[in-house]
C-alpha atoms as a PDB file:
ATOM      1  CA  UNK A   1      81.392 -38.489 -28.884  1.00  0.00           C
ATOM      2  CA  UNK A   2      82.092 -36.711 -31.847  1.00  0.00           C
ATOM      3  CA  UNK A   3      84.842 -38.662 -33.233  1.00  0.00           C
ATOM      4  CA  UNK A   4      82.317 -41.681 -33.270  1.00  0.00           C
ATOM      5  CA  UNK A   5      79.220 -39.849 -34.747  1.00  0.00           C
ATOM      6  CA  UNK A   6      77.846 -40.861 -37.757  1.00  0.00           C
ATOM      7  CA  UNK A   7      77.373 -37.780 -40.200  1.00  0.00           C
ATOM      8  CA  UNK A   8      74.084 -37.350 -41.045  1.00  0.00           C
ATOM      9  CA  UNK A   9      72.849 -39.043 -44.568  1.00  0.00           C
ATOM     10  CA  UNK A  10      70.325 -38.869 -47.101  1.00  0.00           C
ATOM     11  CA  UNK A  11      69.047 -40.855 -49.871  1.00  0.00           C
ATOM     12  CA  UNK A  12      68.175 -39.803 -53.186  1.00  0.00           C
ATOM     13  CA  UNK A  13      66.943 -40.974 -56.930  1.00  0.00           C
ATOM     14  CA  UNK A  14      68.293 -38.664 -60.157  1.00  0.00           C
ATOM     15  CA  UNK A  15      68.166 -37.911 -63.694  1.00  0.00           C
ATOM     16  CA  UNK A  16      70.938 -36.824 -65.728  1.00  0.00           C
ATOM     17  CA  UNK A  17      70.315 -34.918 -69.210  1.00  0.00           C
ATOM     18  CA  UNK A  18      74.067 -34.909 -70.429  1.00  0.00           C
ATOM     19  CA  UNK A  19      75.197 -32.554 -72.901  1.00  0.00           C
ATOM     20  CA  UNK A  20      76.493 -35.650 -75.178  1.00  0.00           C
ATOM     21  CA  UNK A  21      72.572 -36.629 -75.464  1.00  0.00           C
ATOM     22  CA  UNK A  22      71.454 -33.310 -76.248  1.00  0.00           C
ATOM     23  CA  UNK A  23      74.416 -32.605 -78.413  1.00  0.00           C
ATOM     24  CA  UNK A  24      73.620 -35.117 -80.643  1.00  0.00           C
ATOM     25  CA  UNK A  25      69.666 -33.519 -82.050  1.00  0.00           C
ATOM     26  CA  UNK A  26      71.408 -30.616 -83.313  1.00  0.00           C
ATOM     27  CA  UNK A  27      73.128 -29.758 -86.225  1.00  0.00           C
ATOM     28  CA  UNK A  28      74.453 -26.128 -87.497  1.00  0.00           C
ATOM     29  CA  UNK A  29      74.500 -24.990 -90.853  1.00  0.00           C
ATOM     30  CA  UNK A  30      77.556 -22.658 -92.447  1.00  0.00           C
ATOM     31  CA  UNK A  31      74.855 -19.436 -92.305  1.00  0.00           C
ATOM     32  CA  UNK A  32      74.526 -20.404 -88.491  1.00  0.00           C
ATOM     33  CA  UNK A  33      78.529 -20.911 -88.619  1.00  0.00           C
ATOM     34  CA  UNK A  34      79.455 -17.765 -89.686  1.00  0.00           C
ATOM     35  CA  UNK A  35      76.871 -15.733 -87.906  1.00  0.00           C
ATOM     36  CA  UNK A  36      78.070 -16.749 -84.804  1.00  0.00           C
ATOM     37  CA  UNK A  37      81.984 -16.236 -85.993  1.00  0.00           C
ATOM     38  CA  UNK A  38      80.767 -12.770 -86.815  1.00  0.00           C
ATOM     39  CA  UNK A  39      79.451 -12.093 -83.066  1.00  0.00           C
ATOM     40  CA  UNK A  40      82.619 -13.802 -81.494  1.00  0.00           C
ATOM     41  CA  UNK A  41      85.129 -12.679 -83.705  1.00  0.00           C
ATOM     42  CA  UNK A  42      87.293 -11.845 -80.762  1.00  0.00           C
ATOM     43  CA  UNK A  43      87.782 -15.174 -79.882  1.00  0.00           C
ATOM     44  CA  UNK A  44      89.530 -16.334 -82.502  1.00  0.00           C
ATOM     45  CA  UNK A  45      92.725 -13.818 -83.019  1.00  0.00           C
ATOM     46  CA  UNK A  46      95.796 -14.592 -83.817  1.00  0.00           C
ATOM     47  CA  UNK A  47      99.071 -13.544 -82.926  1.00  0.00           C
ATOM     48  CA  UNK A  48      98.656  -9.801 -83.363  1.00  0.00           C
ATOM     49  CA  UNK A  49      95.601  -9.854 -81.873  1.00  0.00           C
ATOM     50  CA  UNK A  50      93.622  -9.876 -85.668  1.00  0.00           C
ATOM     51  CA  UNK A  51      90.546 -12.690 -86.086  1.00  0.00           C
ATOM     52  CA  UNK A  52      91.725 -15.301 -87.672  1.00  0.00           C
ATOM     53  CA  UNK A  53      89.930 -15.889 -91.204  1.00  0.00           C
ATOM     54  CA  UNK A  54      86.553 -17.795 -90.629  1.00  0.00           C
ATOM     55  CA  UNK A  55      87.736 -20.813 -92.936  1.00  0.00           C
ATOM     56  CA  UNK A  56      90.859 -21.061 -90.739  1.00  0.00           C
ATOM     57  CA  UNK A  57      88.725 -21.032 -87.498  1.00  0.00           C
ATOM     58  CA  UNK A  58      85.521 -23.190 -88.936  1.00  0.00           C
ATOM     59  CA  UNK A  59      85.840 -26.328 -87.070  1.00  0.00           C
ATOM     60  CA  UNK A  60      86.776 -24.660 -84.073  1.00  0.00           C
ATOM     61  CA  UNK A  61      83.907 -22.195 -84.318  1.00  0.00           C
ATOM     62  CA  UNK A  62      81.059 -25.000 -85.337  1.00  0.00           C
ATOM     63  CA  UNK A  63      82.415 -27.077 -82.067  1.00  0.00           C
ATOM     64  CA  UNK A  64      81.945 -23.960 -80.034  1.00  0.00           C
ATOM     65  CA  UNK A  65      78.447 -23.382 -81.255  1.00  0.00           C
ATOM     66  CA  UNK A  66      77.796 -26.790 -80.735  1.00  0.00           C
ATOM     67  CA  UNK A  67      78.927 -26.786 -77.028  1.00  0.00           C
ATOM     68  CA  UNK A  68      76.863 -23.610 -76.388  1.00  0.00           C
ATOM     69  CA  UNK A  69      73.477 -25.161 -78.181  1.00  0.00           C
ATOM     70  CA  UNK A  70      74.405 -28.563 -76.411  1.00  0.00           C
ATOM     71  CA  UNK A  71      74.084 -26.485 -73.395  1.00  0.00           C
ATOM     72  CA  UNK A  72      70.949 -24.905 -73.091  1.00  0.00           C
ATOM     73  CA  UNK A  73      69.272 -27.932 -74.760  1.00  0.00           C
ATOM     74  CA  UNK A  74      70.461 -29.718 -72.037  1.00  0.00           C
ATOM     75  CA  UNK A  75      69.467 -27.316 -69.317  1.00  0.00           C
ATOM     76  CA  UNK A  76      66.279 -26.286 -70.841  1.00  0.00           C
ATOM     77  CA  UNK A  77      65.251 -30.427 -70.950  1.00  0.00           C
ATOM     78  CA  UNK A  78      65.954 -30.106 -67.054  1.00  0.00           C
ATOM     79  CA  UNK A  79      64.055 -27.202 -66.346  1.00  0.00           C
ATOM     80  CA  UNK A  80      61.615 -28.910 -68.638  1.00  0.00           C
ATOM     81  CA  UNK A  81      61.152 -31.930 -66.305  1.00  0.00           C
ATOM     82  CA  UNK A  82      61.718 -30.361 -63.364  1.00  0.00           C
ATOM     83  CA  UNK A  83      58.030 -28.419 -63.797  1.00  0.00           C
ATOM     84  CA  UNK A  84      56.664 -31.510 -64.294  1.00  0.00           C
ATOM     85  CA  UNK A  85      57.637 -32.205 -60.398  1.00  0.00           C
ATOM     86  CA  UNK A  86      55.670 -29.361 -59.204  1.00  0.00           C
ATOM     87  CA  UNK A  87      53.274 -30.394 -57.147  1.00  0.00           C
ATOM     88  CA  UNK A  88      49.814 -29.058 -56.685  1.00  0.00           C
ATOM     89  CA  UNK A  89      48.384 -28.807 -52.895  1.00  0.00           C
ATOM     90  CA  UNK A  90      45.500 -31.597 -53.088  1.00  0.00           C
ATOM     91  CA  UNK A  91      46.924 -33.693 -55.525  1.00  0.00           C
ATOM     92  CA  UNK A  92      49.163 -37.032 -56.044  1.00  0.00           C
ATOM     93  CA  UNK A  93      52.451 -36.719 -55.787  1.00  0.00           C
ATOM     94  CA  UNK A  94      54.200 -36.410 -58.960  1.00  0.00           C
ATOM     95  CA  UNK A  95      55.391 -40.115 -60.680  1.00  0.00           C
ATOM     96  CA  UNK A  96      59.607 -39.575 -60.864  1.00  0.00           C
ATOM     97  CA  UNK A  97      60.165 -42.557 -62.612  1.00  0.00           C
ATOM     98  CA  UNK A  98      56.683 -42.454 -64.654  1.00  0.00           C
ATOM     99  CA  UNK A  99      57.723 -39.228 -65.819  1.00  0.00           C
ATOM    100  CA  UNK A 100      61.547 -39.631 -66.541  1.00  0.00           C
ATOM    101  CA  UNK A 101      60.507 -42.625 -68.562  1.00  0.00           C
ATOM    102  CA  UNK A 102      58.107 -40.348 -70.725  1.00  0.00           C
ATOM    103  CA  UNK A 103      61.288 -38.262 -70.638  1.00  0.00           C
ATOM    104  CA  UNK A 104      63.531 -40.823 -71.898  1.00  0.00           C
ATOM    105  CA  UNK A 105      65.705 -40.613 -69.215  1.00  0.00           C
ATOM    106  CA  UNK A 106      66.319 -43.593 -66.535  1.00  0.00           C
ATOM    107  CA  UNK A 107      66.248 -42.654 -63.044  1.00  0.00           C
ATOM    108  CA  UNK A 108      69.174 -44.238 -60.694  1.00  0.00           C
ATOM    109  CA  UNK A 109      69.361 -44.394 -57.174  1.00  0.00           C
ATOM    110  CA  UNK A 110      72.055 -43.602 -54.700  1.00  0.00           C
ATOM    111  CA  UNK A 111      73.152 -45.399 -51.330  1.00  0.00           C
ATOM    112  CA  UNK A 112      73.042 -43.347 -48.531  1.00  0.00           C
ATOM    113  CA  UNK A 113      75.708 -40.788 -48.545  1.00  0.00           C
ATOM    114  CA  UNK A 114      76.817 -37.911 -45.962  1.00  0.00           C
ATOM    115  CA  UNK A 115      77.244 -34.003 -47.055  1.00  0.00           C
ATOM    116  CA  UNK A 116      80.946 -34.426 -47.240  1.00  0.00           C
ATOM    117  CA  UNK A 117      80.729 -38.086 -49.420  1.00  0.00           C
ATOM    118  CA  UNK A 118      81.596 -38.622 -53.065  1.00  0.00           C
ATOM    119  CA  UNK A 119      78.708 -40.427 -54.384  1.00  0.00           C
ATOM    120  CA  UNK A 120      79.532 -42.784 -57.557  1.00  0.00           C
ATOM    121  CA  UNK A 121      79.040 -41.815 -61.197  1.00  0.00           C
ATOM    122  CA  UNK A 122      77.959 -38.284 -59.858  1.00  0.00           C
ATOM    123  CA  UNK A 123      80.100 -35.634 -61.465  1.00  0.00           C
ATOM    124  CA  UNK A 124      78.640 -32.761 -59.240  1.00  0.00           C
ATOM    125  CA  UNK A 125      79.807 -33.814 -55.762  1.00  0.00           C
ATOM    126  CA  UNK A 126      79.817 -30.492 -53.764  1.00  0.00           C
ATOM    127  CA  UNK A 127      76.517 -29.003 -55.725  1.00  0.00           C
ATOM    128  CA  UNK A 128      74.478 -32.701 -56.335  1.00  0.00           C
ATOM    129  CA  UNK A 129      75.344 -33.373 -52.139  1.00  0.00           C
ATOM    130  CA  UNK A 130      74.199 -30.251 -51.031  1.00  0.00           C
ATOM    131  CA  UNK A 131      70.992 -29.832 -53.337  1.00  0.00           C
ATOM    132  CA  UNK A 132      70.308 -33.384 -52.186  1.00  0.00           C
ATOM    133  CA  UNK A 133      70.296 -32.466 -48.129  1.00  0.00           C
ATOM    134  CA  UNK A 134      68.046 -29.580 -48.941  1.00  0.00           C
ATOM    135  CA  UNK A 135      65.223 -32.193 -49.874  1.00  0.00           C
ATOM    136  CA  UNK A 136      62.727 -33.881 -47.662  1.00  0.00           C
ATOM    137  CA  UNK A 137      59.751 -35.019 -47.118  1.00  0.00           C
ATOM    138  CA  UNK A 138      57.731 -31.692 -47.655  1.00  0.00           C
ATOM    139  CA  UNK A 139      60.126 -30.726 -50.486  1.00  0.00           C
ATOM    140  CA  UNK A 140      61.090 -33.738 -52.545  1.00  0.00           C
ATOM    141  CA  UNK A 141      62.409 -32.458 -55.796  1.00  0.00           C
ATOM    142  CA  UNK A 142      64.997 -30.202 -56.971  1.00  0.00           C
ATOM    143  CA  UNK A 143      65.769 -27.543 -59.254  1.00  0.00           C
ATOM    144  CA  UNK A 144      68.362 -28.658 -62.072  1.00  0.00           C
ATOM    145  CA  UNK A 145      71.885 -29.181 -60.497  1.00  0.00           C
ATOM    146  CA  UNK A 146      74.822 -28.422 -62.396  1.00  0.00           C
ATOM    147  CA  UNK A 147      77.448 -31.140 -63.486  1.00  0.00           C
ATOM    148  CA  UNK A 148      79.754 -31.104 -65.292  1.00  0.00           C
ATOM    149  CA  UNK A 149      78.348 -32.743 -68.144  1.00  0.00           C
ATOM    150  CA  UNK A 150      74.859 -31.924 -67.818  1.00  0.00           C
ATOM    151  CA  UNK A 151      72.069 -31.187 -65.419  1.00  0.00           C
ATOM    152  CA  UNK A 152      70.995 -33.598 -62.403  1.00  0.00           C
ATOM    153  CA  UNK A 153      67.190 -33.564 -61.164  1.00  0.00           C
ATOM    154  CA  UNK A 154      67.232 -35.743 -57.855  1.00  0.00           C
ATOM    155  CA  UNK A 155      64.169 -36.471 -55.710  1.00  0.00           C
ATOM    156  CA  UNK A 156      64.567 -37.494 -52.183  1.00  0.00           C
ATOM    157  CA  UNK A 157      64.061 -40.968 -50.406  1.00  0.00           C
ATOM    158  CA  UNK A 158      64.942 -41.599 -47.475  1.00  0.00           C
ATOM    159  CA  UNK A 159      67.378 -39.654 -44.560  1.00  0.00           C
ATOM    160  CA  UNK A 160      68.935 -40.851 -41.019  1.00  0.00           C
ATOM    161  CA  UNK A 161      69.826 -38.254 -38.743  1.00  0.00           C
ATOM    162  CA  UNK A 162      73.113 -37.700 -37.325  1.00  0.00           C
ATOM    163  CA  UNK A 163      74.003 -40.309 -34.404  1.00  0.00           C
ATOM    164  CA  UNK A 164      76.139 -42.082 -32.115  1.00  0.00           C
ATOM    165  CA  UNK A 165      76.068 -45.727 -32.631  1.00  0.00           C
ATOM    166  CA  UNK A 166      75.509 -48.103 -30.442  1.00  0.00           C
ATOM    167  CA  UNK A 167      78.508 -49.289 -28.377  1.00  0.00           C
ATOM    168  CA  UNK A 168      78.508 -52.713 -30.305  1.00  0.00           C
ATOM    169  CA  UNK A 169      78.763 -51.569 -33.567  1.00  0.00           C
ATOM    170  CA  UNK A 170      81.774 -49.359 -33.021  1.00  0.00           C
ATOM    171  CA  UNK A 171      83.541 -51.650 -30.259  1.00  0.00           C
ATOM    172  CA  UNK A 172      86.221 -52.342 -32.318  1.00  0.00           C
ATOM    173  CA  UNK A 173      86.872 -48.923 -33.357  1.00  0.00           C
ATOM    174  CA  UNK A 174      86.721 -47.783 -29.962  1.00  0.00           C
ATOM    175  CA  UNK A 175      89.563 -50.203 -28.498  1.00  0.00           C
ATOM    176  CA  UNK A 176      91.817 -48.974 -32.137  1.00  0.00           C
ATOM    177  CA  UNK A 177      91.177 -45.618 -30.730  1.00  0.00           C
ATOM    178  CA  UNK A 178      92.489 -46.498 -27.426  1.00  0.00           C
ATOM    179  CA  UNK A 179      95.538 -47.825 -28.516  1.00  0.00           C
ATOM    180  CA  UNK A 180      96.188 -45.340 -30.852  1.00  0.00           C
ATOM    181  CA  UNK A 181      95.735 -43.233 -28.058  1.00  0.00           C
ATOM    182  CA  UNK A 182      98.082 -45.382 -25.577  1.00  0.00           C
ATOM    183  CA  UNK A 183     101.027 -45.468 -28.052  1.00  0.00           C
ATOM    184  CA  UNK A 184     100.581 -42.067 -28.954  1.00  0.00           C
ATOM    185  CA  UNK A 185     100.802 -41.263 -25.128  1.00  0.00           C
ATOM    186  CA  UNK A 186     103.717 -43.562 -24.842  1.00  0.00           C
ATOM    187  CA  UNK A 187     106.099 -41.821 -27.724  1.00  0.00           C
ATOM    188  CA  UNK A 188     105.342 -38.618 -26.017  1.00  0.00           C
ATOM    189  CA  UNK A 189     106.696 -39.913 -22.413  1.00  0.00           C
ATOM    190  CA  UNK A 190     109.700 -41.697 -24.485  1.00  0.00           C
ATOM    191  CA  UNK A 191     110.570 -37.828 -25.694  1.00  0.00           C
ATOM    192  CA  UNK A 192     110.230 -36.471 -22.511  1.00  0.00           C
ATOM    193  CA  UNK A 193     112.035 -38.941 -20.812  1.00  0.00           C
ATOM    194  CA  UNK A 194     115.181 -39.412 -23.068  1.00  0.00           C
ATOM    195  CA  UNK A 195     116.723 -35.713 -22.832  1.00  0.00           C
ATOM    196  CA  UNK A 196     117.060 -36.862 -19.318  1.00  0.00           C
ATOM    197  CA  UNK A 197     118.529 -40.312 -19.976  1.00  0.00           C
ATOM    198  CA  UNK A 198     121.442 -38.731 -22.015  1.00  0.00           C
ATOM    199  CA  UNK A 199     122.525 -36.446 -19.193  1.00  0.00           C
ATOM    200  CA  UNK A 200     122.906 -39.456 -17.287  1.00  0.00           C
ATOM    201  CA  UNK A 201     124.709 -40.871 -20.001  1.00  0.00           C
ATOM    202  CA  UNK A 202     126.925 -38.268 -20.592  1.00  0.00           C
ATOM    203  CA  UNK A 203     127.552 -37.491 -16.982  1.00  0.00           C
ATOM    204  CA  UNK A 204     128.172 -40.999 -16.219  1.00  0.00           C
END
């Protein structure tokens, strides 16, 4: 039975706020530069273990501050959205797609996928699968997920339960099993049988 069952799946609609999209509404000046050069001065030494001189270090200190703005931007427009999901007792359900478009976002949809699958263009396998089979019915949307370019919101659609299909649609894998099974079973009797044969052999 288990070798046939079909893991369980879910289905599931996202957002993605990349750090590329929120990278690109901010800008640092040289006062913001050095500031933050002066508070991670550590992370720029050289070989004896001395800072390197800020105008030595500049670009790689503005991409840095960049990376870490970039970052909270983009997991602050998450958190920002995913509030927006919160639903009220008594009321609608919240619009996902009505509100990612006011967002400026564009929801896409996945096929259904088991805990264990790699769903496409989803750079979060492990953390997007699992916050998606936490979802249901009675607790559609999630908390921002971690990728690794940004932040996934994902509201559920749709789940099938784990099953055994019927006979008809695995048939074929069942007789592959079989003979899997049946030449497997027939190596192992070979190597049993030969020690044997080569006494014979030898004796003879």
């Amino acid at each position: 039975d288990l070798v046939f069952r079909k893991p369980a799946e879910v289905k599931a609609r996202y957002v993605y706020f990349t750090l590329a999209d929120a990278r690109k509404s901010i800008t640092v000046n040289d006062d913001e530069i050095a500031e933050y050069y002066e508070r991670n001065k550590d992370k720029y030494i050289d070989s004896e273990k001395k800072p390197k001189p800020l105008a030595d270090v500049k670009d790689e200190v503005k991409k840095d501050l960049l990376d870490l703005r970039a970052e909270r931007l983009g997991g602050d427009r998450a958190t920002g959205f995913s509030v927006k999901l919160v639903h009220e007792p008594g009321t609608a359900r919240p619009d996902f797609a009505k509100i990612a478009a006011d967002s400026g976002v564009t929801p896409k949809e996945t096929d259904f996928f088991s805990l264990r699958d790699s769903v496409p263009g989803v750079d979060a396998s492990r953390q997007f699968n699992q916050a998606a089979f936490a979802l249901g019915p009675d607790v559609p949307f999630s908390d921002p997920v971690r990728g690794e370019n940004g932040y996934y919101v994902l509201e559920y659609i749709a789940s099938h339960p784990s099953e055994i299909p019927p006979f008809d649609e695995i048939k074929q894998q069942v007789i592959d099993r079989l003979k899997e099974q049946r030449a497997y079973e027939a190596t192992v009797k070979q190597g049993r049988e030969l020690p044997g044969k080569v006494k014979q052999a030898v004796a003879g």
